[in-house]
Coordinates of N, CA and C and ligand atoms in Angstrom, one line a residue:
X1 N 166.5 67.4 128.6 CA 165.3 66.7 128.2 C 164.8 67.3 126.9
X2 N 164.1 66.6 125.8 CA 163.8 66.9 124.6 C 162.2 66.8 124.4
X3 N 161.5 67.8 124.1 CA 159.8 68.2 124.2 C 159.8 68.5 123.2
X4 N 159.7 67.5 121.9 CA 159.6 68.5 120.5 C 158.4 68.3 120.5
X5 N 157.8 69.5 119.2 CA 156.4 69.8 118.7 C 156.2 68.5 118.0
X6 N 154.9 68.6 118.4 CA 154.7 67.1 117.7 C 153.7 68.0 116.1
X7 N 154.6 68.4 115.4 CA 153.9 69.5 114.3 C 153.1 68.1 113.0
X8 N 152.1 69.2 112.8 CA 151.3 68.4 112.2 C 152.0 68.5 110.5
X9 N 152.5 69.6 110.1 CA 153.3 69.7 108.8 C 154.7 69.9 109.4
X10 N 155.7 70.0 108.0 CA 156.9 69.7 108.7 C 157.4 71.1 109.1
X11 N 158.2 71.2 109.8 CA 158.8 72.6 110.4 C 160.4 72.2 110.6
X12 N 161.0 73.3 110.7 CA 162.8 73.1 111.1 C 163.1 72.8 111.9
X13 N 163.7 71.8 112.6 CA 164.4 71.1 114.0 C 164.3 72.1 114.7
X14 N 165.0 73.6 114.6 CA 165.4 74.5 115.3 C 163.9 75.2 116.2
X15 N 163.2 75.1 115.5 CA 161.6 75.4 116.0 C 160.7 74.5 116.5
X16 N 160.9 73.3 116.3 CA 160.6 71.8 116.8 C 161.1 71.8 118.4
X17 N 162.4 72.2 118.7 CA 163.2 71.9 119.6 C 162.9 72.8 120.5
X18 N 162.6 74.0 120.1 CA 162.7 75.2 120.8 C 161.4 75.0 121.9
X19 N 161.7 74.7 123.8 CA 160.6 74.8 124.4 C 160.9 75.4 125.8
X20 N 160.1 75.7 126.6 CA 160.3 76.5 127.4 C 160.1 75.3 129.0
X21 N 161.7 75.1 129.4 CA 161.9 74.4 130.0 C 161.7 74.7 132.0
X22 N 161.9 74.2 132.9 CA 161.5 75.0 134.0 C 163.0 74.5 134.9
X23 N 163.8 72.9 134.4 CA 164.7 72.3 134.7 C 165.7 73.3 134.1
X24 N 166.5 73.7 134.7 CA 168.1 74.4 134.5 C 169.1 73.7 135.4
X25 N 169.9 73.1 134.1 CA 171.5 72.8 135.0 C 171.9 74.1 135.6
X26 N 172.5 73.9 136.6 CA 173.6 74.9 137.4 C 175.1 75.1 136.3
X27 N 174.8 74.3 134.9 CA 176.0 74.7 134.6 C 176.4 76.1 133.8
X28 N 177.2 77.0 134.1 CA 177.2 78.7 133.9 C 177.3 79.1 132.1
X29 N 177.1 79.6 131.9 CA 176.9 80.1 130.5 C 177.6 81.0 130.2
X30 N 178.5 81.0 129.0 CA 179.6 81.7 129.5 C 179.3 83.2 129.0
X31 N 180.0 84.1 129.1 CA 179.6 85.6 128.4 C 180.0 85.6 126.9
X32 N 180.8 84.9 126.1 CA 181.0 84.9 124.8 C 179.6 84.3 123.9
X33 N 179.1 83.4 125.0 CA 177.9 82.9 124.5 C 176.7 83.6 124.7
X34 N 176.5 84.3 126.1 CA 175.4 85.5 126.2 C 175.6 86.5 124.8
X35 N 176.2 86.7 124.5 CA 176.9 87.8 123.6 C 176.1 87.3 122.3
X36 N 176.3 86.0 121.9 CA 176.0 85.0 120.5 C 173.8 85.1 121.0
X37 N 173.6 85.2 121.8 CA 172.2 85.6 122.3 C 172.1 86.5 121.7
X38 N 172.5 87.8 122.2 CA 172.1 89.0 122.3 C 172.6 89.5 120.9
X39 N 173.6 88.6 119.8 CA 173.5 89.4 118.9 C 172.7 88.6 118.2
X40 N 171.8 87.8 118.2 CA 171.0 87.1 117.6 C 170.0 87.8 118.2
X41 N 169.6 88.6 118.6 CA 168.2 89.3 119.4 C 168.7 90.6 118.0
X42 N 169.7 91.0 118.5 CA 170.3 92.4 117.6 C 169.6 92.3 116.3
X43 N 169.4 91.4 116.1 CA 169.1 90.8 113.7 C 167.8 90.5 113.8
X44 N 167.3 90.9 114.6 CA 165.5 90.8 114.4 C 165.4 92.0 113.7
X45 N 164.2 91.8 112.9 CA 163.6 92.9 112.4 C 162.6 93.7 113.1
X46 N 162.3 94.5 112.7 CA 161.4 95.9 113.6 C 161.1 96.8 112.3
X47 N 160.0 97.1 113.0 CA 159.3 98.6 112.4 C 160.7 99.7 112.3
X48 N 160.9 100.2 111.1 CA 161.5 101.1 110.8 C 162.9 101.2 111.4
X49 N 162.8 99.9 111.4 CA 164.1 99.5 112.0 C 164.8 100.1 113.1
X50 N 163.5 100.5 113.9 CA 163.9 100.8 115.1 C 164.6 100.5 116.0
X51 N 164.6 99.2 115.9 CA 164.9 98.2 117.0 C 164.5 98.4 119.0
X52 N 163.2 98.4 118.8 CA 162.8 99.3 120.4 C 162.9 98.6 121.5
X53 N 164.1 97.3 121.3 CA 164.3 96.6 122.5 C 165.2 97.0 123.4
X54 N 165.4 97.0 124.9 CA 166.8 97.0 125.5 C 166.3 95.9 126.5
X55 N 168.1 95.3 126.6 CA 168.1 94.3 127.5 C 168.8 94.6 128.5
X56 N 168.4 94.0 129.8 CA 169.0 93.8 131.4 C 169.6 92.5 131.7
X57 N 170.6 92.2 132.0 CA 171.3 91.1 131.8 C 172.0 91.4 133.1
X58 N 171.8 89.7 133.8 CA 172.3 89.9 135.1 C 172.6 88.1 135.0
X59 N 173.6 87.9 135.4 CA 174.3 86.3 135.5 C 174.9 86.1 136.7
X60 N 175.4 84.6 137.0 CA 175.3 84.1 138.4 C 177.1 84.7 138.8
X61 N 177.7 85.0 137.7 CA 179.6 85.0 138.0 C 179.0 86.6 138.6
X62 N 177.6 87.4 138.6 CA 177.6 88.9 139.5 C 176.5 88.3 140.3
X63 N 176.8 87.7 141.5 CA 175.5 87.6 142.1 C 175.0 88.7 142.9
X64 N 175.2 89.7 142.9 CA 174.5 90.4 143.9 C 173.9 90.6 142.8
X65 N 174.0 91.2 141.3 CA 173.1 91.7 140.2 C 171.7 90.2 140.1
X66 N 172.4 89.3 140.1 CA 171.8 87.9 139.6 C 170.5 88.0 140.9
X67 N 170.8 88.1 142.2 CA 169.7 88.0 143.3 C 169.0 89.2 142.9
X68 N 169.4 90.2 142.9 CA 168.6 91.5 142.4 C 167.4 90.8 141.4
X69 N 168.0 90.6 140.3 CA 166.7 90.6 139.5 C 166.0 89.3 139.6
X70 N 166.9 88.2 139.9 CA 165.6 87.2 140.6 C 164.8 87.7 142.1
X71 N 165.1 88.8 142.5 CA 163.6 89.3 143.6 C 162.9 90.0 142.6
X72 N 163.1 90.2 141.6 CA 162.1 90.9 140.8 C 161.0 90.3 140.4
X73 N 161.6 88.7 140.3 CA 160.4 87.4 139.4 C 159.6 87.5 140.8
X74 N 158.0 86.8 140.3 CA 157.0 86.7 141.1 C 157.3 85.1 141.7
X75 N 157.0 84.9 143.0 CA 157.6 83.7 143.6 C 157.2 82.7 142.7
X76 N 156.1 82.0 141.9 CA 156.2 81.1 141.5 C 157.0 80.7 140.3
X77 N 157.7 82.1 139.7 CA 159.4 81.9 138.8 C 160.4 81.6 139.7
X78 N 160.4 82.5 140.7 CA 161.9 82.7 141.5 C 161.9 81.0 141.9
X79 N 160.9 80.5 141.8 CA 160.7 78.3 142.5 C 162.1 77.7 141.5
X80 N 161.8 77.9 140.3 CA 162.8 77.1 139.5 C 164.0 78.1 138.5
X81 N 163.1 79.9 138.4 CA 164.3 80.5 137.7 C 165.7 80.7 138.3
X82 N 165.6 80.4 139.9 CA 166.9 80.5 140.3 C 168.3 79.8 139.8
X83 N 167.3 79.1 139.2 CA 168.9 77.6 139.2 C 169.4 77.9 137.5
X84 N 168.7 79.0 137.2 CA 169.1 79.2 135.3 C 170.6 80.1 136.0
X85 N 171.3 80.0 135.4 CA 172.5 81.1 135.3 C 172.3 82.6 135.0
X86 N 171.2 82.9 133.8 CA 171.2 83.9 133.2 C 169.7 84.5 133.4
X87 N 169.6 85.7 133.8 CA 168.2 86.1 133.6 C 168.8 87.9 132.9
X88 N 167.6 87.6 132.2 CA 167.4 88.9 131.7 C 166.1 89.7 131.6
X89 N 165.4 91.3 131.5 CA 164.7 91.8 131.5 C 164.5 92.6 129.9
X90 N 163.5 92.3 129.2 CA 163.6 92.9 128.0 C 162.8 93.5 127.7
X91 N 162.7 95.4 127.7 CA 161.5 96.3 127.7 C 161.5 96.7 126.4
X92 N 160.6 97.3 126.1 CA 159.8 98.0 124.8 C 160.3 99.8 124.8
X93 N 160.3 99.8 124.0 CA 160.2 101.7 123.9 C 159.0 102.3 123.3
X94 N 158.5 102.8 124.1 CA 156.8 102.7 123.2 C 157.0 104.3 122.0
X95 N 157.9 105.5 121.9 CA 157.6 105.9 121.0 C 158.7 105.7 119.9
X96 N 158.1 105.8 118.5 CA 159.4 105.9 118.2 C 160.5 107.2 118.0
X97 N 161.9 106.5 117.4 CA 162.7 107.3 118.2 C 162.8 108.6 116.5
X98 N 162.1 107.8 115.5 CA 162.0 109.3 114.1 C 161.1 110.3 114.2
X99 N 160.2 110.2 114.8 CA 159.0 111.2 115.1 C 158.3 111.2 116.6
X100 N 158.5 110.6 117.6 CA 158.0 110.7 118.7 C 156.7 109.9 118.8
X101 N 156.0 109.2 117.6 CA 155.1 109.1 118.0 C 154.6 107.7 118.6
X102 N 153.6 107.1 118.9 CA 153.8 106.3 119.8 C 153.9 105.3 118.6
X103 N 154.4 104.1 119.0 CA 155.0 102.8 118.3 C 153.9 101.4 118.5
X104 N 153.0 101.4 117.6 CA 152.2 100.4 117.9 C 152.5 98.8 117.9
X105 N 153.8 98.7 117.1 CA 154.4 97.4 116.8 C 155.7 97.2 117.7
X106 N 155.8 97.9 118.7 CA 157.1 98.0 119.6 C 156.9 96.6 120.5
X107 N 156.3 95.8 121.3 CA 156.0 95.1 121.5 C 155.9 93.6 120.9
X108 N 155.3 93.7 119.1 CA 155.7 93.1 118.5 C 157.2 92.8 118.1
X109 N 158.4 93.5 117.9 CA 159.5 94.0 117.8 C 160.3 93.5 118.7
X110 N 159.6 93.5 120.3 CA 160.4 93.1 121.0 C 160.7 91.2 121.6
X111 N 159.3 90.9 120.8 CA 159.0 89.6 120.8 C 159.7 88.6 119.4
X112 N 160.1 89.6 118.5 CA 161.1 88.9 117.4 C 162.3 88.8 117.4
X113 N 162.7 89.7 118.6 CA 163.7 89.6 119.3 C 164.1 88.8 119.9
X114 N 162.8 88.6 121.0 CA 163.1 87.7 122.2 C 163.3 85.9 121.1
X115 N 162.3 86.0 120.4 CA 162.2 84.6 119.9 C 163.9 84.1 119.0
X116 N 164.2 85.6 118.6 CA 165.8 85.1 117.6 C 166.5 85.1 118.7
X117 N 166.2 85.3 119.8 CA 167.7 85.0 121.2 C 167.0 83.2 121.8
X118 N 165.9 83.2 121.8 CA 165.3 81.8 121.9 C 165.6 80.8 121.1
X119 N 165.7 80.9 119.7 CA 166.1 79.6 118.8 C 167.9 79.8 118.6
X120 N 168.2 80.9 119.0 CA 169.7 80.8 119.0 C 170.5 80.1 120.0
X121 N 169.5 80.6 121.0 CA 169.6 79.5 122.5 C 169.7 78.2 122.3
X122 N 168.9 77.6 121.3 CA 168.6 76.0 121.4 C 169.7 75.6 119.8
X123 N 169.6 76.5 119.2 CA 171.0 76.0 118.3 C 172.4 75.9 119.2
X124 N 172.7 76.6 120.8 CA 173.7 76.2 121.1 C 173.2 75.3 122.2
X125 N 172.6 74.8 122.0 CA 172.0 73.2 123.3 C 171.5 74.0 124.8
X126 N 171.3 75.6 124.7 CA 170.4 76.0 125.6 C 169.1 75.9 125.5
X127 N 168.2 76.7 126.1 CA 167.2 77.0 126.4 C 167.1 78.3 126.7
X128 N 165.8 79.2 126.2 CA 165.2 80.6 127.2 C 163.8 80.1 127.4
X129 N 163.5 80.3 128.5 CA 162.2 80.3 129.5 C 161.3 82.0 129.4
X130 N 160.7 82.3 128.5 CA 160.1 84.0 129.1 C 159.2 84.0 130.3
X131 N 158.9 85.1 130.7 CA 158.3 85.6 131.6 C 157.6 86.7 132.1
X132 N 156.2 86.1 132.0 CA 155.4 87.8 132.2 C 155.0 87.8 134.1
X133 N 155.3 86.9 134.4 CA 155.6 86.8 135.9 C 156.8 88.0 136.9
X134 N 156.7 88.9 136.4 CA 158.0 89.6 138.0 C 157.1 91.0 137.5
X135 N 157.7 91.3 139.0 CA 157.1 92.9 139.0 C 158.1 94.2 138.4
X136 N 157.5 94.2 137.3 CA 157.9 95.7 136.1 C 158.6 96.7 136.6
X137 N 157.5 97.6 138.0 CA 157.9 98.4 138.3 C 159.0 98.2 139.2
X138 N 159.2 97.1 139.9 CA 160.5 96.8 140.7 C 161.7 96.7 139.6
X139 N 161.6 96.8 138.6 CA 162.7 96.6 138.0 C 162.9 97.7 137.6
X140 N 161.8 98.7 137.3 CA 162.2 100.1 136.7 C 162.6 100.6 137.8
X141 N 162.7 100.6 139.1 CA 163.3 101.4 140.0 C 164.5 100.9 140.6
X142 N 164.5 99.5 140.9 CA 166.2 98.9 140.6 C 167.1 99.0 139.9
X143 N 166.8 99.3 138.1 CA 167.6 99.0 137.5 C 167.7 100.7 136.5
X144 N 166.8 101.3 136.9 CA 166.8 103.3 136.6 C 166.1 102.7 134.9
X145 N 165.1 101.9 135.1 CA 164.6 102.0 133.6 C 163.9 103.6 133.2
X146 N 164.0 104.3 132.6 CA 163.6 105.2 132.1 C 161.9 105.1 131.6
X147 N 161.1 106.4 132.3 CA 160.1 106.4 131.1 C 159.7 106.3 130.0
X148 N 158.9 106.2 129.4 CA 159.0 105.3 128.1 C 159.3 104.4 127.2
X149 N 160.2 103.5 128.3 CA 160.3 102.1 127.7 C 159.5 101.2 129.3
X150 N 159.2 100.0 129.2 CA 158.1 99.4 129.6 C 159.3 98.1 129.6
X151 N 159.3 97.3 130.6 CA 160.0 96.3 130.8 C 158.8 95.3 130.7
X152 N 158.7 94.3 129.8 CA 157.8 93.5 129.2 C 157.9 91.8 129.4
X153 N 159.1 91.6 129.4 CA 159.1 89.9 130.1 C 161.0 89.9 130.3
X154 N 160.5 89.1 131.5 CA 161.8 88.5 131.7 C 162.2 87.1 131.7
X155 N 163.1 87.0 130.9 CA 163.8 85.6 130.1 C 164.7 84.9 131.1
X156 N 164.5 83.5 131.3 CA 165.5 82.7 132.5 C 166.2 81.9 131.0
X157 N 167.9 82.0 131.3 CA 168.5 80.8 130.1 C 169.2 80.3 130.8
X158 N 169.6 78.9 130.3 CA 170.5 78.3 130.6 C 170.5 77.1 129.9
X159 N 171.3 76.4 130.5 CA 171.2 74.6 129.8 C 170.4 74.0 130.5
X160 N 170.2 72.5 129.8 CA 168.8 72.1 130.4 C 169.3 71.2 131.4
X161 N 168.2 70.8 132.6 CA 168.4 70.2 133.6 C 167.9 68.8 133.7
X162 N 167.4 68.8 134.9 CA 166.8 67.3 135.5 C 165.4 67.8 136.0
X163 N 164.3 67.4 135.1 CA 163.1 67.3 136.1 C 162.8 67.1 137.4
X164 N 164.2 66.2 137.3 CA 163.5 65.2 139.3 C 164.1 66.6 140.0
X165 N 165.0 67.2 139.6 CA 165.2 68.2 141.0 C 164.0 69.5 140.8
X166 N 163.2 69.1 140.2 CA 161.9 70.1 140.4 C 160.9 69.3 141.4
X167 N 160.3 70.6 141.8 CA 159.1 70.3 142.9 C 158.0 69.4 142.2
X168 N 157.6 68.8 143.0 CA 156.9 67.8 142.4 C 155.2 68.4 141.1
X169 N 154.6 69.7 141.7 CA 153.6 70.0 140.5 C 154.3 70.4 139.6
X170 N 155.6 71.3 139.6 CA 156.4 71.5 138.4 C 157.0 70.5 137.6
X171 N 157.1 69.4 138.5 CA 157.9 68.5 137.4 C 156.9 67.9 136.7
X172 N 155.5 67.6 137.2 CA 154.5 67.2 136.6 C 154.3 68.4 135.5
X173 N 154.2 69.5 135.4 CA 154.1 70.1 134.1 C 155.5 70.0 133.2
X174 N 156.5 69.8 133.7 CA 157.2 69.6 132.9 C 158.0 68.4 132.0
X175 N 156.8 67.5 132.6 CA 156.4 66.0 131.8 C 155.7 66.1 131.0
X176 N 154.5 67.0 131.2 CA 153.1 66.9 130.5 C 153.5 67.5 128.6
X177 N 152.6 66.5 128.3 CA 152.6 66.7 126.4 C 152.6 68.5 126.2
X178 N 153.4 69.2 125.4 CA 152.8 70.6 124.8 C 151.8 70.6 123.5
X179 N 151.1 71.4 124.4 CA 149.8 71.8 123.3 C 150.0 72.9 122.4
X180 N 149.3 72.4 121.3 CA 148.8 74.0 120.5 C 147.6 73.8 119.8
X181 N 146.6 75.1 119.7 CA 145.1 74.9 118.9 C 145.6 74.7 117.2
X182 N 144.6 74.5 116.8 CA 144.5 73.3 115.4 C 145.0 74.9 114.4
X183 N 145.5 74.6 113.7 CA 145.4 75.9 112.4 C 144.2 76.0 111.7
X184 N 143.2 75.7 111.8 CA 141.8 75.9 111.5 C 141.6 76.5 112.4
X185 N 142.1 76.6 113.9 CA 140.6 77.8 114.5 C 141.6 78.8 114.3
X186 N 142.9 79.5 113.8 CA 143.3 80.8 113.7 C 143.8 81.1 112.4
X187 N 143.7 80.0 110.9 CA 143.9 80.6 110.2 C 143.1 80.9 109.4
X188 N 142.7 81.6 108.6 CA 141.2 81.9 107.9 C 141.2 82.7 106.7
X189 N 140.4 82.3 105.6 CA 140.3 83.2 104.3 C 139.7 84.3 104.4
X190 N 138.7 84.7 103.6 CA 138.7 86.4 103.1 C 137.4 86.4 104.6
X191 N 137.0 85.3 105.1 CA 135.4 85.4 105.9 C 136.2 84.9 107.5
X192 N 136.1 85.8 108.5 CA 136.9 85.5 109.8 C 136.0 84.5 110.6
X193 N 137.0 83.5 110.9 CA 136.3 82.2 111.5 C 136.0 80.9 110.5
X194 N 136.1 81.6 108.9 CA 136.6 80.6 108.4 C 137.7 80.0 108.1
X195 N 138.2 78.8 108.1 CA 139.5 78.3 107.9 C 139.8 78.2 106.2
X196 N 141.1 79.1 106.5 CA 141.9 79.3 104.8 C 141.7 77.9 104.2
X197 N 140.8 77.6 103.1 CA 140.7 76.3 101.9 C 141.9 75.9 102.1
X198 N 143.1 76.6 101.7 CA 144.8 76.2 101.6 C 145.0 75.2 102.8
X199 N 144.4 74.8 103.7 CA 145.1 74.5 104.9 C 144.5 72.9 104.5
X200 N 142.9 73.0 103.8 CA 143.1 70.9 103.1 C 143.2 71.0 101.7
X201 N 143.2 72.2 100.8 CA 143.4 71.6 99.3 C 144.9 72.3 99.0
X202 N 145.0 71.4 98.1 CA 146.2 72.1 96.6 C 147.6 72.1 97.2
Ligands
FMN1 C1 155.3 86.6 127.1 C2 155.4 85.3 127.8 C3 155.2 85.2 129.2 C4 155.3 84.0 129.8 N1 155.2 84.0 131.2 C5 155.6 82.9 131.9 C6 155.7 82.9 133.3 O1 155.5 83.9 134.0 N2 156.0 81.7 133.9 C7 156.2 80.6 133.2 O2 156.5 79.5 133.8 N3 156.1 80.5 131.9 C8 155.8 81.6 131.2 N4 155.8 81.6 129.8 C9 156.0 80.4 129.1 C10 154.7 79.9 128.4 O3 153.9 79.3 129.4 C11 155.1 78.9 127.3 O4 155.8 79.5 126.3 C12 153.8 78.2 126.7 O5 153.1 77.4 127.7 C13 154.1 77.3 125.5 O6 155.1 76.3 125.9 P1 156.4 76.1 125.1 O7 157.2 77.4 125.2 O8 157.1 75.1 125.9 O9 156.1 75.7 123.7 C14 155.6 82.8 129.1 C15 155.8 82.9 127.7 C16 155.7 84.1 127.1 C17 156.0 84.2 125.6

């Protein structure tokens, strides 16, 4: 199924296309294409080029790993992320690794990540779904995450599915039009809450 932005200026297909679906075909995703993900997460930029992301990758060809980390989602993911093939966990490293000190953009970092494994997803006719839904700490003790990095959302991928085999209020949201607020209430000139002139003139 296709949800594009309905953008008010023009924008690139690839970002148009890109939406966070809840339908997943059961069909498997292969590991040469997990890989084309995860080196598309790899080429994000970061603060000092840290790169303070690490990923947990668990797919359906290991299901004991795959049930593992789907008990980690909070039941109203585990409703429809079961049927993705692919889940993964993507944490932050909060200091950095040149001076120790704490990394205030580590989170941003990990989110430019997430988003280059998201539109790389939909350049190959997938989808990634994130997730601030599963419990953190279950995953740091399942999976031996280490202190100081923070497991921050976990990503359901796959190919896209059929609405109808969703529960009926899920499929109702995943009918419903996607929203976004106007570029006037968040973009603004030199005075905060005013909207950047640039956005009606020149
Ligand atoms: C950090 C983050 C956490 C999210 N957590 C959840 C979640 O737990 N469950 C869910 O169904 N969707 C979750 N979403 C998806 C958002 O609801 C979705 O991105 C937003 O509604 C915009 O819709 P779109 O991605 O289709 O444009 C999350 C997205 C992000 C970026």
């Amino acid at each position: 199924m296709e949800k594009k932005a309905q953008f008010g200026h023009p924008i690139d297909d690839l970002i148009a296309r890109r939406w966070s679906p809840r339908a997943f075909s059961e069909k498997p995703v292969s590991r040469e294409a997990v890989r084309s993900l995860l080196e598309a997460a790899r080429w994000a930029p970061s603060c000092f080029n840290e790169q303070p992301w690490s990923f947990i990758v668990a797919t359906k060809d290991e299901p004991e790993a795959f049930e593992t980390l789907l008990g980690c989602l909070r039941e109203a993911n585990r409703v429809w992320a079961g049927r993705a093939p692919v889940l993964m966990v993507v944490s932050a490293k909060a200091a950095f690794d040149h001076n120790g000190k704490p990394n205030r953009h580590a989170g941003h970092d990990v989110g430019l990540a997430v988003e280059n494994l998201m539109l790389q997803a939909v350049a190959m006719g997938m989808f990634a779904h994130a997730m601030a839904g599963f419990d953190a700490a279950k995953v740091r003790e399942t999976c031996g995450v280490p202190e100081g990095h923070d497991p921050l959302v976990a990503i359901a991928v796959g190919y896209p599915g059929d609405p109808e085999d969703l529960p009926e209020d899920l499929k109702e949201r995943e009918l419903a039009p996607r929203e976004r607020k106007p570029l006037e209430s968040f973009v603004f000139g030199m005075s905060w809450g005013e909207a950047w002139n640039g956005l009606r003139n020149g």
